[in-house]
Amino acid sequence: MVRVKPTDEEWDMTTAAELEEFFATNQRKLEADREAAAEKYRQLDVEIGARVRKLREDRRVSRKELAAGLALSGHDLSESSIADIERGARGLRVSEAVLLGNIFGVPISYFVEQTDDIDRAKAAELLAVAEHLRERAARLLGED
């Protein structure tokens, strides 16, 4: 976790080198957090795809039949695109989730769980630290 925002007194005692190290450390943590969040969303595509596959297989519908059913609904989705969705290699679009829900008689919520992977408090803290760093760097560089 990124350390809490320093007090104004701590900022005033901070040297340029300390500020650069603080910024670099927090930048590395931010990039690691960003990558972790991206991985969670990639995993979500895999989970949603698995739900699509399970629903299709439980209803004993082939990919070819599903593609044909979607085409009748005015939505062209190839068998290979369905396979990509089921593997999680491609995300399921909202319009596709609605159509699949209509075809299979399930609500759109079937495809997604209630998850909120974004830690809003952490994001707000990072933004506050970044803004303070920009202000402090401007003061150190005489860009006020």
mmCIF file of C-alpha atoms in Angstrom:
data_model
loop_
_atom_site.group_PDB
_atom_site.id
_atom_site.type_symbol
_atom_site.label_atom_id
_atom_site.label_comp_id
_atom_site.label_asym_id
_atom_site.label_seq_id
_atom_site.Cartn_x
_atom_site.Cartn_y
_atom_site.Cartn_z
ATOM 1 C CA MET A 1 0.000 0.000 0.000
ATOM 2 C CA VAL A 2 1.212 3.481 -0.795
ATOM 3 C CA ARG A 3 2.120 5.395 2.344
ATOM 4 C CA VAL A 4 -0.267 8.100 3.434
ATOM 5 C CA LYS A 5 0.185 11.620 2.193
ATOM 6 C CA PRO A 6 2.958 13.402 4.111
ATOM 7 C CA THR A 7 2.181 16.498 6.139
ATOM 8 C CA ASP A 8 3.166 19.915 4.822
ATOM 9 C CA GLU A 9 6.062 19.977 7.293
ATOM 10 C CA GLU A 10 7.346 16.663 5.948
ATOM 11 C CA TRP A 11 7.082 17.982 2.383
ATOM 12 C CA ASP A 12 9.059 21.097 3.296
ATOM 13 C CA MET A 13 11.879 18.938 4.715
ATOM 14 C CA THR A 14 11.934 16.662 1.678
ATOM 15 C CA THR A 15 14.945 16.970 -0.604
ATOM 16 C CA ALA A 16 14.653 16.650 -4.350
ATOM 17 C CA ALA A 17 16.394 13.243 -4.225
ATOM 18 C CA GLU A 18 13.999 11.993 -1.541
ATOM 19 C CA LEU A 19 11.082 13.282 -3.550
ATOM 20 C CA GLU A 20 12.317 11.506 -6.674
ATOM 21 C CA GLU A 21 12.751 8.234 -4.744
ATOM 22 C CA PHE A 22 9.321 8.597 -3.156
ATOM 23 C CA PHE A 23 7.782 9.243 -6.578
ATOM 24 C CA ALA A 24 9.650 6.333 -8.222
ATOM 25 C CA THR A 25 8.620 3.921 -5.463
ATOM 26 C CA ASN A 26 4.991 4.965 -5.696
ATOM 27 C CA GLN A 27 5.110 4.813 -9.500
ATOM 28 C CA ARG A 28 6.337 1.197 -9.332
ATOM 29 C CA LYS A 29 3.577 0.333 -6.864
ATOM 30 C CA LEU A 30 0.989 2.029 -9.059
ATOM 31 C CA GLU A 31 2.158 0.080 -12.126
ATOM 32 C CA ALA A 32 2.049 -3.191 -10.159
ATOM 33 C CA ASP A 33 -1.467 -2.364 -8.942
ATOM 34 C CA ARG A 34 -2.529 -1.495 -12.499
ATOM 35 C CA GLU A 35 -1.205 -4.823 -13.812
ATOM 36 C CA ALA A 36 -2.917 -6.722 -10.996
ATOM 37 C CA ALA A 37 -6.224 -5.003 -11.832
ATOM 38 C CA ALA A 38 -5.788 -5.797 -15.547
ATOM 39 C CA GLU A 39 -5.194 -9.460 -14.675
ATOM 40 C CA LYS A 40 -8.374 -9.521 -12.572
ATOM 41 C CA TYR A 41 -10.355 -8.214 -15.544
ATOM 42 C CA ARG A 42 -8.752 -10.757 -17.889
ATOM 43 C CA GLN A 43 -9.787 -13.431 -15.386
ATOM 44 C CA LEU A 44 -13.307 -12.000 -15.379
ATOM 45 C CA ASP A 45 -13.475 -12.521 -19.173
ATOM 46 C CA VAL A 46 -12.447 -16.157 -18.603
ATOM 47 C CA GLU A 47 -15.151 -16.622 -15.946
ATOM 48 C CA ILE A 48 -17.845 -15.019 -18.096
ATOM 49 C CA GLY A 49 -16.768 -17.145 -21.055
ATOM 50 C CA ALA A 50 -17.020 -20.273 -18.910
ATOM 51 C CA ARG A 51 -20.592 -19.289 -17.993
ATOM 52 C CA VAL A 52 -21.459 -18.834 -21.664
ATOM 53 C CA ARG A 53 -19.980 -22.247 -22.499
ATOM 54 C CA LYS A 54 -21.740 -23.952 -19.568
ATOM 55 C CA LEU A 55 -25.086 -22.436 -20.519
ATOM 56 C CA ARG A 56 -24.655 -23.438 -24.159
ATOM 57 C CA GLU A 57 -23.555 -26.981 -23.276
ATOM 58 C CA ASP A 58 -26.289 -27.421 -20.633
ATOM 59 C CA ARG A 59 -28.851 -26.500 -23.294
ATOM 60 C CA ARG A 60 -27.108 -28.855 -25.748
ATOM 61 C CA VAL A 61 -26.630 -26.152 -28.334
ATOM 62 C CA SER A 62 -23.604 -26.268 -30.632
ATOM 63 C CA ARG A 63 -21.589 -23.182 -31.434
ATOM 64 C CA LYS A 64 -22.864 -23.426 -34.996
ATOM 65 C CA GLU A 65 -26.481 -23.475 -33.792
ATOM 66 C CA LEU A 66 -25.855 -20.574 -31.437
ATOM 67 C CA ALA A 67 -24.235 -18.538 -34.219
ATOM 68 C CA ALA A 68 -27.271 -19.244 -36.414
ATOM 69 C CA GLY A 69 -29.664 -18.208 -33.623
ATOM 70 C CA LEU A 70 -27.772 -14.978 -33.088
ATOM 71 C CA ALA A 71 -27.830 -14.305 -36.843
ATOM 72 C CA LEU A 72 -31.630 -14.686 -36.826
ATOM 73 C CA SER A 73 -31.671 -12.024 -34.107
ATOM 74 C CA GLY A 74 -29.700 -9.716 -36.397
ATOM 75 C CA HIS A 75 -26.349 -10.200 -34.703
ATOM 76 C CA ASP A 76 -23.553 -11.856 -36.650
ATOM 77 C CA LEU A 77 -21.234 -13.750 -34.325
ATOM 78 C CA SER A 78 -19.116 -16.494 -35.855
ATOM 79 C CA GLU A 79 -18.447 -19.880 -34.287
ATOM 80 C CA SER A 80 -14.821 -18.881 -33.786
ATOM 81 C CA SER A 81 -15.881 -15.665 -32.008
ATOM 82 C CA ILE A 82 -18.117 -17.717 -29.717
ATOM 83 C CA ALA A 83 -15.154 -20.012 -29.013
ATOM 84 C CA ASP A 84 -12.985 -16.952 -28.253
ATOM 85 C CA ILE A 85 -15.597 -15.666 -25.795
ATOM 86 C CA GLU A 86 -15.886 -19.066 -24.137
ATOM 87 C CA ARG A 87 -12.091 -19.221 -23.686
ATOM 88 C CA GLY A 88 -11.956 -15.682 -22.347
ATOM 89 C CA ALA A 89 -9.773 -14.581 -25.255
ATOM 90 C CA ARG A 90 -12.446 -12.020 -26.179
ATOM 91 C CA GLY A 91 -14.807 -10.200 -23.866
ATOM 92 C CA LEU A 92 -18.564 -10.602 -24.099
ATOM 93 C CA ARG A 93 -20.198 -7.381 -25.281
ATOM 94 C CA VAL A 94 -23.271 -6.113 -23.474
ATOM 95 C CA SER A 95 -25.413 -6.451 -26.609
ATOM 96 C CA GLU A 96 -24.269 -10.065 -26.957
ATOM 97 C CA ALA A 97 -25.066 -10.785 -23.304
ATOM 98 C CA VAL A 98 -28.568 -9.373 -23.811
ATOM 99 C CA LEU A 99 -29.108 -11.506 -26.926
ATOM 100 C CA LEU A 100 -27.728 -14.643 -25.261
ATOM 101 C CA GLY A 101 -29.970 -13.982 -22.275
ATOM 102 C CA ASN A 102 -32.981 -13.688 -24.581
ATOM 103 C CA ILE A 103 -32.074 -16.832 -26.519
ATOM 104 C CA PHE A 104 -31.466 -18.935 -23.402
ATOM 105 C CA GLY A 105 -34.081 -17.298 -21.188
ATOM 106 C CA VAL A 106 -31.685 -16.064 -18.504
ATOM 107 C CA PRO A 107 -31.163 -12.555 -17.121
ATOM 108 C CA ILE A 108 -28.040 -10.663 -18.141
ATOM 109 C CA SER A 109 -26.907 -10.969 -14.515
ATOM 110 C CA TYR A 110 -26.338 -14.688 -15.189
ATOM 111 C CA PHE A 111 -23.122 -13.793 -17.001
ATOM 112 C CA VAL A 112 -21.605 -11.513 -14.373
ATOM 113 C CA GLU A 113 -21.161 -11.594 -10.635
ATOM 114 C CA GLN A 114 -21.407 -8.565 -8.452
ATOM 115 C CA THR A 115 -17.709 -7.709 -8.163
ATOM 116 C CA ASP A 116 -15.996 -4.412 -7.539
ATOM 117 C CA ASP A 117 -12.268 -4.949 -7.944
ATOM 118 C CA ILE A 118 -11.495 -1.270 -7.809
ATOM 119 C CA ASP A 119 -10.332 -0.124 -4.389
ATOM 120 C CA ARG A 120 -11.705 3.401 -4.506
ATOM 121 C CA ALA A 121 -10.007 4.519 -1.292
ATOM 122 C CA LYS A 122 -6.621 3.424 -2.623
ATOM 123 C CA ALA A 123 -7.253 5.165 -5.944
ATOM 124 C CA ALA A 124 -8.206 8.400 -4.171
ATOM 125 C CA GLU A 125 -5.092 8.198 -2.008
ATOM 126 C CA LEU A 126 -2.863 7.641 -5.043
ATOM 127 C CA LEU A 127 -4.411 10.625 -6.815
ATOM 128 C CA ALA A 128 -3.885 12.836 -3.755
ATOM 129 C CA VAL A 129 -0.244 11.744 -3.465
ATOM 130 C CA ALA A 130 0.333 12.309 -7.192
ATOM 131 C CA GLU A 131 -1.175 15.798 -7.030
ATOM 132 C CA HIS A 132 0.923 16.684 -3.998
ATOM 133 C CA LEU A 133 4.038 15.362 -5.774
ATOM 134 C CA ARG A 134 3.303 17.525 -8.803
ATOM 135 C CA GLU A 135 2.857 20.596 -6.612
ATOM 136 C CA ARG A 136 6.025 19.879 -4.625
ATOM 137 C CA ALA A 137 8.063 19.176 -7.762
ATOM 138 C CA ALA A 138 6.867 22.466 -9.269
ATOM 139 C CA ARG A 139 7.952 24.312 -6.110
ATOM 140 C CA LEU A 140 11.359 22.597 -6.081
ATOM 141 C CA LEU A 141 11.875 23.407 -9.740
ATOM 142 C CA GLY A 142 10.708 26.990 -9.248
ATOM 143 C CA GLU A 143 7.725 26.624 -11.567
ATOM 144 C CA ASP A 144 5.180 28.237 -9.225
#
